[in-house]
Short mmCIF file of C-alpha atoms in Angstrom, two decimals:
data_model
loop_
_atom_site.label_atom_id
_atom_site.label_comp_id
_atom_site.label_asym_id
_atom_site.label_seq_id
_atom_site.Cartn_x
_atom_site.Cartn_y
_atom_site.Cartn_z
CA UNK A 1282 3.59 3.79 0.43
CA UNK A 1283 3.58 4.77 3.83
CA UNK A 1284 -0.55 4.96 5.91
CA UNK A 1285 -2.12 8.02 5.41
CA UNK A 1286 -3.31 9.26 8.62
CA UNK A 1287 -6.38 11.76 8.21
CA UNK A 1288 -5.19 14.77 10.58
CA UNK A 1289 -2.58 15.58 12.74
CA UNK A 1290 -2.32 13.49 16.04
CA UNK A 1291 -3.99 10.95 14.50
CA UNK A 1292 -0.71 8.25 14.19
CA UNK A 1293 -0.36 9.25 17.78
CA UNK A 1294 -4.23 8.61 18.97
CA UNK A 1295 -4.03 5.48 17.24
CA UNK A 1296 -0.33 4.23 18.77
CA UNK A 1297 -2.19 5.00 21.88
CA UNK A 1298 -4.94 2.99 21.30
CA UNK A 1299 -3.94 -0.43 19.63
CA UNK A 1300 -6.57 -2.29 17.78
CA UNK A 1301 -5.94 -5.25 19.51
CA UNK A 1302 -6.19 -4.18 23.29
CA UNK A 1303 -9.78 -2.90 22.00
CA UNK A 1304 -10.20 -6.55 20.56
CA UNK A 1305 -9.25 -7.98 23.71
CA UNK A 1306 -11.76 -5.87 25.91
CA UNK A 1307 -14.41 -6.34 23.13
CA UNK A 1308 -14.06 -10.07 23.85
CA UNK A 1309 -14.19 -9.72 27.05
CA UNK A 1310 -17.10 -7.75 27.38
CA UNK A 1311 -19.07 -9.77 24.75
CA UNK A 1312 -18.52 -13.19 26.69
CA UNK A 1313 -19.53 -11.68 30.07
CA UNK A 1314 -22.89 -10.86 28.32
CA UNK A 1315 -23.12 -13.70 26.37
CA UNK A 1316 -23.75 -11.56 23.25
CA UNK A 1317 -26.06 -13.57 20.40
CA UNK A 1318 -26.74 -12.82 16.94
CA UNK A 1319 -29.30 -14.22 14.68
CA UNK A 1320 -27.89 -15.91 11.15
CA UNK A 1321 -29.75 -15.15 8.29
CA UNK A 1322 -28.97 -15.44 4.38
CA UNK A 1323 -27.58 -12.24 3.92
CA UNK A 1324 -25.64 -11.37 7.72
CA UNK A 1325 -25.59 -11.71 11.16
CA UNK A 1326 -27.80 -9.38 13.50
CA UNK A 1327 -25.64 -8.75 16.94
CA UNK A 1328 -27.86 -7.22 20.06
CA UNK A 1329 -25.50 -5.35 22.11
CA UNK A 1330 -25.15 -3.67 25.07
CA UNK A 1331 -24.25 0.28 24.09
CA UNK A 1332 -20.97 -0.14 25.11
CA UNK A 1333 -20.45 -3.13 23.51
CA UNK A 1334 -21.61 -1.29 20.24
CA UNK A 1335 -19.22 1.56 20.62
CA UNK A 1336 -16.18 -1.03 21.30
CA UNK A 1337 -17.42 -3.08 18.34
CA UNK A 1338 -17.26 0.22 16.25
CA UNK A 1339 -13.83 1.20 17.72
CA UNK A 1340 -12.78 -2.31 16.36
CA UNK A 1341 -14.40 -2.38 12.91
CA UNK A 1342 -16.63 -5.49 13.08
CA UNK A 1343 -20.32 -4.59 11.92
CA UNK A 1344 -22.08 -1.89 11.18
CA UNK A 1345 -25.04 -0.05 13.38
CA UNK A 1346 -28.78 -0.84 12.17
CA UNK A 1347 -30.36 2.45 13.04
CA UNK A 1348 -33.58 1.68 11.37
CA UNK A 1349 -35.00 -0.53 13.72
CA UNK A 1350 -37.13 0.15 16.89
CA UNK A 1351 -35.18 -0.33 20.10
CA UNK A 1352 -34.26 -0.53 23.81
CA UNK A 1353 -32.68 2.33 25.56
CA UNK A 1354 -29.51 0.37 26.14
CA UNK A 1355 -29.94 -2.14 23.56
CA UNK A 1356 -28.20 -2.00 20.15
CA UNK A 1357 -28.06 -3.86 16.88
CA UNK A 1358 -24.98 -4.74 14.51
CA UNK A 1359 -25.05 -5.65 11.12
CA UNK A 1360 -22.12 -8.34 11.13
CA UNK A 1361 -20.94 -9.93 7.74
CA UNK A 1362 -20.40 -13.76 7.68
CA UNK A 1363 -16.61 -13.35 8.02
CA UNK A 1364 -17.17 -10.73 11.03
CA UNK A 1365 -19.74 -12.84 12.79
CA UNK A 1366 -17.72 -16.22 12.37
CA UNK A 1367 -14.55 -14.58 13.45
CA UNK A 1368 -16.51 -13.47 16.47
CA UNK A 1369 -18.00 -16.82 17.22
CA UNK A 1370 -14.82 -19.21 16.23
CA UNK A 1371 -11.62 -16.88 16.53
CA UNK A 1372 -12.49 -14.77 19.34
CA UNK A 1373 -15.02 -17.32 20.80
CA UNK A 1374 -17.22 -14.42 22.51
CA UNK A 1375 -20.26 -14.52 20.64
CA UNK A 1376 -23.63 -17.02 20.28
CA UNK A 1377 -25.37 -17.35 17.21
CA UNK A 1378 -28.88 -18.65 16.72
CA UNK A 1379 -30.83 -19.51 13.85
CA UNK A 1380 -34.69 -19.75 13.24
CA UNK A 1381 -34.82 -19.26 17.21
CA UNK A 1382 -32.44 -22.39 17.72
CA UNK A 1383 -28.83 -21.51 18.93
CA UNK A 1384 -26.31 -23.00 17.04
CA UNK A 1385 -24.58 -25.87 18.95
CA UNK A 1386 -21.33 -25.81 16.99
CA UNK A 1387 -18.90 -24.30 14.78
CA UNK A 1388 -19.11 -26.93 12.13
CA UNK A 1389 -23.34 -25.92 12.28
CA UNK A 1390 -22.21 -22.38 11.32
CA UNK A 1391 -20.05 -23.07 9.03
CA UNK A 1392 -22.15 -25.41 6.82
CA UNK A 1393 -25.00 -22.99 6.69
CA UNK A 1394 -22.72 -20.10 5.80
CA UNK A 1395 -20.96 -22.57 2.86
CA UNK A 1396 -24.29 -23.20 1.30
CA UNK A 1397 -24.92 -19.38 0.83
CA UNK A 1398 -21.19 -18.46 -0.12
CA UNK A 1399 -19.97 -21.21 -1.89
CA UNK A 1400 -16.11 -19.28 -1.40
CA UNK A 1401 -16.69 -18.53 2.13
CA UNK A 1402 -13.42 -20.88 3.35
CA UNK A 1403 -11.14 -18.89 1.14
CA UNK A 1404 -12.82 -15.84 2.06
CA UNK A 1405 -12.50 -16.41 5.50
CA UNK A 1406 -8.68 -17.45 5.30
CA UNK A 1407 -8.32 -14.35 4.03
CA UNK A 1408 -10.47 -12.21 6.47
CA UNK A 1409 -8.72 -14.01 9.62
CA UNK A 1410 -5.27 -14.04 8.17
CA UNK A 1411 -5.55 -10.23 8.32
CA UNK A 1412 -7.73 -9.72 11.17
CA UNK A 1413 -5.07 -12.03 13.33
CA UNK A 1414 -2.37 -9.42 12.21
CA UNK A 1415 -4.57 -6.89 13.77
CA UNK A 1416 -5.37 -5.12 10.46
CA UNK A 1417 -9.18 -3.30 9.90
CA UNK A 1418 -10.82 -5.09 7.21
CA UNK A 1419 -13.89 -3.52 5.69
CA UNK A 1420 -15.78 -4.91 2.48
CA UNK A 1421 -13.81 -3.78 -0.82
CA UNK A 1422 -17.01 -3.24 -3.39
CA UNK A 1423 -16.49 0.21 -4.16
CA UNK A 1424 -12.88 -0.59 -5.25
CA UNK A 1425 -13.95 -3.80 -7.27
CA UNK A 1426 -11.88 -5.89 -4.54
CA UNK A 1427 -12.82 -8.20 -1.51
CA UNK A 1428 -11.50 -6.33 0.65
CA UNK A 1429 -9.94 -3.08 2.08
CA UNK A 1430 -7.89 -3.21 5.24
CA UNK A 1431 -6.93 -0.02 7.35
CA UNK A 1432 -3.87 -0.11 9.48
CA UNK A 1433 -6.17 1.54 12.44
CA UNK A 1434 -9.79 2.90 12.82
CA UNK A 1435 -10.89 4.68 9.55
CA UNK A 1436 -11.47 7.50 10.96
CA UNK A 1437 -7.79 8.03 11.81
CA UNK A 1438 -6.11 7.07 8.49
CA UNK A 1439 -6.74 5.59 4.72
CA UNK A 1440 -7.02 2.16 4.08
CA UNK A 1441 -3.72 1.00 2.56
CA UNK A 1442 -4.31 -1.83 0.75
CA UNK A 1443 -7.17 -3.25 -1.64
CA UNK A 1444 -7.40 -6.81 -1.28
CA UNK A 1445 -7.92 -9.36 -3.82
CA UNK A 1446 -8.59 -13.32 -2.73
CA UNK A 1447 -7.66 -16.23 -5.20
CA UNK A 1448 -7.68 -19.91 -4.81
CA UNK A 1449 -6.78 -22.43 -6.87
CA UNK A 1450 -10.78 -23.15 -7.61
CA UNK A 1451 -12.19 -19.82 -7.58
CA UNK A 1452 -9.46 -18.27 -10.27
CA UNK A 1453 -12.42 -15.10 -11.66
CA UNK A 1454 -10.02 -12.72 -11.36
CA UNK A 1455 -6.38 -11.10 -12.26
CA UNK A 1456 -6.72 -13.92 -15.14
CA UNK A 1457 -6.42 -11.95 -18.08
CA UNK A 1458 -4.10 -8.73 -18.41
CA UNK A 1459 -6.46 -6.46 -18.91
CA UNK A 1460 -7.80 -7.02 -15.52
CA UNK A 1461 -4.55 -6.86 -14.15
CA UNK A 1462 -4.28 -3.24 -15.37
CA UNK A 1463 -7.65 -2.26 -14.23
CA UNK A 1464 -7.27 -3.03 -10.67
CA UNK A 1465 -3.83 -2.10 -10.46
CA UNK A 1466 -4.46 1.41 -12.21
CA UNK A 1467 -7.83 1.72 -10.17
CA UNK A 1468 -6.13 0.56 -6.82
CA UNK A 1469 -3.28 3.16 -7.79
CA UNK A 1470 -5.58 6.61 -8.19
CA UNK A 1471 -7.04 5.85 -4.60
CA UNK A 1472 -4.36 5.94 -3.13
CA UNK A 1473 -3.64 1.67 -1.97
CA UNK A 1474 -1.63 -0.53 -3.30
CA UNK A 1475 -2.93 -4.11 -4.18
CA UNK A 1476 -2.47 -6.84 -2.20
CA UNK A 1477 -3.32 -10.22 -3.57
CA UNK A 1478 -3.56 -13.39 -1.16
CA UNK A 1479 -3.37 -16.69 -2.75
CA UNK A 1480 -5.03 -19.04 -0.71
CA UNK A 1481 -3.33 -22.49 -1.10
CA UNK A 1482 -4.29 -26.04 0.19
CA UNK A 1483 -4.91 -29.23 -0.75
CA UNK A 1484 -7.24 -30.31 -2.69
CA UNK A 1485 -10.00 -30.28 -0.20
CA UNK A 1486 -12.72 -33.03 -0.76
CA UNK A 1487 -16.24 -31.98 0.64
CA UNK A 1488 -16.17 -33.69 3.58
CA UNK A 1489 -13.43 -31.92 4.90
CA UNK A 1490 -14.50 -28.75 3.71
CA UNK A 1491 -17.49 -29.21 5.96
CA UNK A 1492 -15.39 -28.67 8.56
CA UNK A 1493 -13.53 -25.07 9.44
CA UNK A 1494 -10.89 -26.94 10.11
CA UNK A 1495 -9.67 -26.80 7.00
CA UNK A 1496 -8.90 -24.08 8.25
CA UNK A 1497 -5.63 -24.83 9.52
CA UNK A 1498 -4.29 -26.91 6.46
CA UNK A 1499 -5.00 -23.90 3.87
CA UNK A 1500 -1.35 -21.00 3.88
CA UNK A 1501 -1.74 -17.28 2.87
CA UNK A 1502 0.92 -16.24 0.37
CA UNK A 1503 0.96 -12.67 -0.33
CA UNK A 1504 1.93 -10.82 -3.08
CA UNK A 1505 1.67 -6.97 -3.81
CA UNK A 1506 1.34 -5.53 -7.08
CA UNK A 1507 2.19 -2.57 -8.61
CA UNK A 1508 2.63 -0.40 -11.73
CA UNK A 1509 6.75 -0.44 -12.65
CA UNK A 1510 7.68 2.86 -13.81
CA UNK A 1511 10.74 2.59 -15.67
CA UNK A 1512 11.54 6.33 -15.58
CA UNK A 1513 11.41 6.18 -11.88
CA UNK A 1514 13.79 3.57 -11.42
CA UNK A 1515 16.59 5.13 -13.58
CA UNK A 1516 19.97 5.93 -12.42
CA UNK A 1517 18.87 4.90 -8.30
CA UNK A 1518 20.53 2.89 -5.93
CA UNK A 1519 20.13 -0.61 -7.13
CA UNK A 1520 20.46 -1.58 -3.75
CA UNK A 1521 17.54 0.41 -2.75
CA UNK B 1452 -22.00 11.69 -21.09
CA UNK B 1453 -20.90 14.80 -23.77
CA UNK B 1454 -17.96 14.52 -25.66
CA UNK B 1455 -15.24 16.47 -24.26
CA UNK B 1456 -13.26 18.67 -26.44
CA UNK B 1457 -9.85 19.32 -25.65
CA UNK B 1458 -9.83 23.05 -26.53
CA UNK B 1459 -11.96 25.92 -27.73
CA UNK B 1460 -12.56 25.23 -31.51
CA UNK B 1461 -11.92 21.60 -31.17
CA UNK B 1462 -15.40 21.00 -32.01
CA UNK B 1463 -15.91 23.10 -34.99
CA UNK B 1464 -12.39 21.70 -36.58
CA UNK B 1465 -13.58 18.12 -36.23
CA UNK B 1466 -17.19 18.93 -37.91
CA UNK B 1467 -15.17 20.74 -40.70
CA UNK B 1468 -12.50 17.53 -41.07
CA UNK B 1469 -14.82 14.11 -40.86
CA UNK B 1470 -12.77 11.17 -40.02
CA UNK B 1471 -14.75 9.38 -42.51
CA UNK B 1472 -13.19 11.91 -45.35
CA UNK B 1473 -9.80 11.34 -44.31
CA UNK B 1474 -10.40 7.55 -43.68
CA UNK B 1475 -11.09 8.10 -48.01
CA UNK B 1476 -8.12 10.03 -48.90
CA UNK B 1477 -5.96 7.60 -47.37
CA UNK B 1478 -7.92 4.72 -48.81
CA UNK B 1479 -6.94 5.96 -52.58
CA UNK B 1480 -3.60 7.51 -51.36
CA UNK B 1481 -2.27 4.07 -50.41
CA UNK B 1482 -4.18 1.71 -53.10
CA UNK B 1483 -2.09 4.33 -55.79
CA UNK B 1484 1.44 4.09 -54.30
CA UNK B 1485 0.87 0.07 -53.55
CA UNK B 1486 1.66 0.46 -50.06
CA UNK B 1487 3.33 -2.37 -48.83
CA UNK B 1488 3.59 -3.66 -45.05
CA UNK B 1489 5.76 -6.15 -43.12
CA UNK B 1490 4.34 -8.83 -41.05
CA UNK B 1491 6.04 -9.55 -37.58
CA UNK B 1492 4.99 -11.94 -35.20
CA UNK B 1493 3.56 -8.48 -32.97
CA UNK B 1494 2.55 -6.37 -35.51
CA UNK B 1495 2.93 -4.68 -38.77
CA UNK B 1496 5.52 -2.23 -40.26
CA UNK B 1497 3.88 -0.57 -43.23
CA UNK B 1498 6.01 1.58 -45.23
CA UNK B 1499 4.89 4.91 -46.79
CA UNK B 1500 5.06 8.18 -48.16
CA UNK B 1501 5.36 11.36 -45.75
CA UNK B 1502 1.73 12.83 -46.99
CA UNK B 1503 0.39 9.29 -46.34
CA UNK B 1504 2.19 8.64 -42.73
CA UNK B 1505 0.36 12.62 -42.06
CA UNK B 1506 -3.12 10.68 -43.70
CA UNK B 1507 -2.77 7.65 -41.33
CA UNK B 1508 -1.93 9.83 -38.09
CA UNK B 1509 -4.88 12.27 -39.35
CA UNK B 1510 -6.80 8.89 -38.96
CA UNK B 1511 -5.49 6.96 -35.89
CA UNK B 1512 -3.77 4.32 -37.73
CA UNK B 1513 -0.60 3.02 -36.29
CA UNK B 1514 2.11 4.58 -34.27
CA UNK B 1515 5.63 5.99 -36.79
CA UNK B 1516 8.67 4.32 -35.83
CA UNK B 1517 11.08 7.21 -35.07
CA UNK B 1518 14.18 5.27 -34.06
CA UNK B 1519 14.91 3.58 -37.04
CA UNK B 1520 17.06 5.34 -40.12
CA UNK B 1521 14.89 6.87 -42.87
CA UNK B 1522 15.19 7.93 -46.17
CA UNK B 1523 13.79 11.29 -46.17
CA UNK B 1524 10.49 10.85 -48.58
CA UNK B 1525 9.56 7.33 -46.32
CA UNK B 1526 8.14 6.92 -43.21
CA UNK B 1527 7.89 3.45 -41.09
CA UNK B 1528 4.57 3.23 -39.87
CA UNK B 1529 3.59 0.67 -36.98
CA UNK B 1530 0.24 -1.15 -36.71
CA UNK B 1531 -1.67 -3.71 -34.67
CA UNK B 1532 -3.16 -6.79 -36.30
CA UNK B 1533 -6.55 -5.24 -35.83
CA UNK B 1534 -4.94 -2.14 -37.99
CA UNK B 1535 -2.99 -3.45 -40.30
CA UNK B 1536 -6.12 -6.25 -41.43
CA UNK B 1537 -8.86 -3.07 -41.82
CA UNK B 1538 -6.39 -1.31 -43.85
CA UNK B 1539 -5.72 -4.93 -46.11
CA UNK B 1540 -9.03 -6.30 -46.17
CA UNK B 1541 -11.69 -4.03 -44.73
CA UNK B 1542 -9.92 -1.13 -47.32
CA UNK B 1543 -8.17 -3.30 -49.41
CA UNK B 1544 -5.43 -0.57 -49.85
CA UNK B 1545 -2.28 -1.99 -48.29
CA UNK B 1546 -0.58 -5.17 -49.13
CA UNK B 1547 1.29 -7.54 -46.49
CA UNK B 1548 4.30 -9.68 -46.97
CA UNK B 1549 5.87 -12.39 -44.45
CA UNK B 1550 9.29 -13.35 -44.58
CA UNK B 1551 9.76 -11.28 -47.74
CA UNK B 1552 6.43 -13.11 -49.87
CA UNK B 1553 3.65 -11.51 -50.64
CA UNK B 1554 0.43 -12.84 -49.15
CA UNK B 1555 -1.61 -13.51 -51.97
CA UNK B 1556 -5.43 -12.81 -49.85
CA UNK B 1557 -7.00 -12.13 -46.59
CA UNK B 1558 -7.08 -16.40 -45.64
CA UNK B 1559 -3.54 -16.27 -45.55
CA UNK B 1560 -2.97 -12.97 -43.25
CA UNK B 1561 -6.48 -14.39 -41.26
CA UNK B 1562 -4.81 -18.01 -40.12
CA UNK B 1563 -1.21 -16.02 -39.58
CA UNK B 1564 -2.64 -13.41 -37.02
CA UNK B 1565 -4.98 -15.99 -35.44
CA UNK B 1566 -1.97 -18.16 -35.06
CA UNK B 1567 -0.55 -15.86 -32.64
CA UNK B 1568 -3.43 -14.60 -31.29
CA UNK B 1569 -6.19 -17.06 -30.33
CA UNK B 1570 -8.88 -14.42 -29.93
CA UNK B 1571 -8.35 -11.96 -32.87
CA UNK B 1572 -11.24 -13.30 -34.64
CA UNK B 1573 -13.96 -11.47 -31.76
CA UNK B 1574 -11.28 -8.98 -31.23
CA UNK B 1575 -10.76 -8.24 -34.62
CA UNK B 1576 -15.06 -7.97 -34.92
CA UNK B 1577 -14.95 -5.56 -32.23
CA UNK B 1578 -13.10 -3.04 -33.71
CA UNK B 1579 -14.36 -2.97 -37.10
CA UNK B 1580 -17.45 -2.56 -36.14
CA UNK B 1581 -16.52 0.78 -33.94
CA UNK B 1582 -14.03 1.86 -37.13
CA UNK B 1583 -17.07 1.04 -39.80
CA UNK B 1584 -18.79 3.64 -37.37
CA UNK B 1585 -15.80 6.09 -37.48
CA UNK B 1586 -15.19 6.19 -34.27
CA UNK B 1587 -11.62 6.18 -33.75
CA UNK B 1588 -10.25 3.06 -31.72
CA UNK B 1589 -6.91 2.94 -29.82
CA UNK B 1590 -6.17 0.34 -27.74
CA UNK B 1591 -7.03 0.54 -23.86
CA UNK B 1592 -4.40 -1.06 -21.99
CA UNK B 1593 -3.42 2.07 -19.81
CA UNK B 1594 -7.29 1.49 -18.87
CA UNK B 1595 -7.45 -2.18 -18.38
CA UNK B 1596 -10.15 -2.61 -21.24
CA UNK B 1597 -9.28 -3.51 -24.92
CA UNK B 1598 -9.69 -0.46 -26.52
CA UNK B 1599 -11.05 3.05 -26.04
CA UNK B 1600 -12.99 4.88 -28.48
CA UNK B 1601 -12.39 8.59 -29.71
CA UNK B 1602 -15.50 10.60 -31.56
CA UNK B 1603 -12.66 11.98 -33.53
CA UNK B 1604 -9.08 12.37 -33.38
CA UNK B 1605 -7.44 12.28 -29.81
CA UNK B 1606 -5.66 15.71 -30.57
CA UNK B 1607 -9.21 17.51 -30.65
CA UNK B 1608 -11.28 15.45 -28.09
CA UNK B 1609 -10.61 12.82 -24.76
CA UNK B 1610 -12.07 9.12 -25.48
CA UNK B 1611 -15.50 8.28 -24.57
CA UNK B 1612 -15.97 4.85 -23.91
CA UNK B 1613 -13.37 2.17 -22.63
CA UNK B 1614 -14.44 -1.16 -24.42
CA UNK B 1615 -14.37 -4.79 -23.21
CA UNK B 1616 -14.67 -7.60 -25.61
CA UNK B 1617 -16.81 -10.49 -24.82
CA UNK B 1618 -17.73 -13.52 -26.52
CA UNK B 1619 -19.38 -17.06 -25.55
CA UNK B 1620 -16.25 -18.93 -25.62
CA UNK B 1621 -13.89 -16.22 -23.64
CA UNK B 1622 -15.51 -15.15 -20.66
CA UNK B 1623 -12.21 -13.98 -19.26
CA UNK B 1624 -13.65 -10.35 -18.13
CA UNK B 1625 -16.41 -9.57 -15.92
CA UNK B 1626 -17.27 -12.82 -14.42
CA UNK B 1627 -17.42 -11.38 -11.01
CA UNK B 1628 -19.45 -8.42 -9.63
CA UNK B 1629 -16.17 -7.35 -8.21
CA UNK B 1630 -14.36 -7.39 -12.03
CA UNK B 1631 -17.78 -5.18 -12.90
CA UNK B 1632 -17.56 -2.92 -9.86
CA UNK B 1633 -13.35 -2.64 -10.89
CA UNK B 1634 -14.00 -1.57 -14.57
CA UNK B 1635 -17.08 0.76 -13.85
CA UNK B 1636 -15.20 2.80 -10.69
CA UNK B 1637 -12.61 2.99 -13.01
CA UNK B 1638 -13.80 3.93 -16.58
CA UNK B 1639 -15.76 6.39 -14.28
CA UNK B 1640 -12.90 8.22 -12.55
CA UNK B 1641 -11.29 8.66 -16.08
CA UNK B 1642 -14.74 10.22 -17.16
CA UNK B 1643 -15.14 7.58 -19.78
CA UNK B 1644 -18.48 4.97 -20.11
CA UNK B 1645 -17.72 1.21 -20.42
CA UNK B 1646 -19.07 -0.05 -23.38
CA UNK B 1647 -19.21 -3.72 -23.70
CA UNK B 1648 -19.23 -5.26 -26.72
CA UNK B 1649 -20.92 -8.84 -26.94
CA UNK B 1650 -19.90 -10.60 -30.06
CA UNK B 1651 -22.39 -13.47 -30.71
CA UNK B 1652 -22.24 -15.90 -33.67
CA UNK B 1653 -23.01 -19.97 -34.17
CA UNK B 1654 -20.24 -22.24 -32.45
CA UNK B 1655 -17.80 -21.89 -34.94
CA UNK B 1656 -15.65 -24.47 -36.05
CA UNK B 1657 -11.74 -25.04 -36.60
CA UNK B 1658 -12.19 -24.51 -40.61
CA UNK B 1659 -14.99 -21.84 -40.57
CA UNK B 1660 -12.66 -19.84 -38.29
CA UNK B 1661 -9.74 -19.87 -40.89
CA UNK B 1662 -12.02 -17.76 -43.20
CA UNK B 1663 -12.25 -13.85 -42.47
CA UNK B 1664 -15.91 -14.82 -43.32
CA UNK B 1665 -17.15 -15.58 -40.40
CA UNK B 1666 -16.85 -12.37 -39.39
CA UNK B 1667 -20.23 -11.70 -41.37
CA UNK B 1668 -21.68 -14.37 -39.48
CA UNK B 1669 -20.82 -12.52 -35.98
CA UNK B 1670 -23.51 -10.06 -34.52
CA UNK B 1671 -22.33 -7.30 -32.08
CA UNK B 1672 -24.39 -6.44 -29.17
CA UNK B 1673 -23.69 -2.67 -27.28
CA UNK B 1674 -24.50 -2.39 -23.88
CA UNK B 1675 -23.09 0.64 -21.63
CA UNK B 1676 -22.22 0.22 -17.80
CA UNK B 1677 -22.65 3.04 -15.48
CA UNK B 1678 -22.73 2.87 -11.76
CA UNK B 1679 -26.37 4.25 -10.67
CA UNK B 1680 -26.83 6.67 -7.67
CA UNK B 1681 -29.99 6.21 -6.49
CA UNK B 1682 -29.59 10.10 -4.82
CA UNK B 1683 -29.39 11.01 -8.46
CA UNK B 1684 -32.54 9.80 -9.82
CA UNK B 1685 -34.71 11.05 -6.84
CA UNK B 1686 -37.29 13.83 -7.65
CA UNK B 1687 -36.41 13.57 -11.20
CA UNK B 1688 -38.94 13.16 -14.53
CA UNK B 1689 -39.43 9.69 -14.50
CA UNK B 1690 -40.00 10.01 -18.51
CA UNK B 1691 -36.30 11.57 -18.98
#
């Protein structure tokens, strides 16, 4: 299935503007600051400059808090775990505090993170895996999925793929057929086609999974799946 | 969610033709002519008469076998295990042979079916208890659920309710918010409610569960699943 871009000049605005130059100047910009968030149970609050927040929504990480009272020139982002850590660890441009302490460490981070989302190493695999390919990768609720990643900004084109995450330990879903069939029809009549990432590793004892990285020893294997229409494949190429 | 009917009329045929009326007319139909079925190790092939293979299709039972030769006054009539046993022990109008002997009662077809599949006993619960309410019940695969229910035959009116199967000991389905959020987009986009069955009953053990009786011993507990829209419900009669 080839990206749906959502109006004309939009595979062109977006060729122009690669995701990952904006990542680059995002990082940039956030170090110079010395951007911080604050970690609490459910995200990560980011105060940002305004044009940090307008790079930061050109990239996809977070999502405006409009509600609150602020600054002129002051903004603040919703991150999720997986945005905020990828921020901190990955990109290295961001500070996090927590209960008005800042965080000295990525192995701090990650162990308060793990004991609010037990699956947040798998989770994370799978964010990065993407994010490092320079795919958008939003929350996939509505879809039933983990994820949803966009070849370029959603507002140029459709996300293309609705992403499922298994591990050897956390095997909820795509165990039975019937689930099978329900995310690959519901994946279908939006439009995506579903990707599932198998996150493999070791057998990870706790001690190491205190550590991010564990990180390094866990591999991404990636399977698509799809409804097989046999009248559709009649009398083609076979070597199509 | 209102039924809807496939055409103008639709309505006003199915009021005039109960399912439950046809359901009888079949029932004595078959015990008179001693219909007689084959067991396979994936279903059943019942033999019959052309009025009766009109009775059984008037009733959502089975699927006829077209590709295989015919005399002209018989039709070959395919059913599921969940079919074939309402029609042999719920109706007690059919009788079942394996490998060319006649199963002399319901223990015999009961340990058979189970044999090959582990979980017909909650299955098998499921759908009696939706066909002992005359709804019609076809099975849901095309949906990712295990069966979908029609209000009357599938010609007059599109299935209402997609229905998962649960029980204590196979939790396979909606373990996950994300398996919920997957089966409620979906049954929703098809305009259908998901209806999930809950079959409770006492731990059962290995001999209790060769007896069809413990199916008396098995409650069923409906609950619907709808997304909510909180936009919906604003401004609205609180007592509705």
């Amino acid at each position: 299935m080839s990206p749906r871009w959502k109006w004309k000049g939009a595979e062109a605005k977006a060729l122009a503007e690669p995701i990952s130059k904006t990542v680059s100047i995002l990082q940039s910009s956030l170090t110079r600051t010395e951007a911080s968030g604050l970690l609490s149970n459910h995200n990560v609050l980011l105060s940002v400059e305004a044009e940090q927040a307008e790079l930061l929504d050109r990239s996809c990480f977070g999502r405006p808090v409009v509600a609150c009272a602020e600054k002129e020139d002051k903004r603040w982002i919703q991150l999720t775990f997986e945005e905020a850590f990828f921020l901190f660890y990955n990109l290295n441009c961001i500070k996090i505090s927590l209960h008005g302490r800042r965080l000295e460490n990525e192995v701090e981070l990650w162990r308060f993170v793990r004991s609010i989302k037990p699956n947040f190493a798998t989770s994370y695999k799978a964010y990065s895996h993407l994010r490092l390919k320079n795919w958008i990768v939003r929350p996939g609720l509505q879809y039933g999925v983990d994820f949803v990643v966009y070849r370029h900004h959603p507002s140029l084109v459709h996300s293309e793929f609705a992403v499922l995450v298994k591990s050897v330990d956390g095997n909820d879903r795509l165990r039975v057929w019937s689930d099978s069939h329900c995310s690959v029809r519901l994946t279908g009549s939006v439009a995506k086609t579903l990707l599932v990432l198998y996150i493999n590793g070791e057998e990870v004892n706790r001690e190491d999974m205190n550590l991010p990285l564990c990180l390094e020893d866990y591999t991404v294997e990636e399977v698509t799946v799809r409804r097989w229409s046999p009248e559709l494949n009649r009398e083609h190429d076979l070597s199509l």
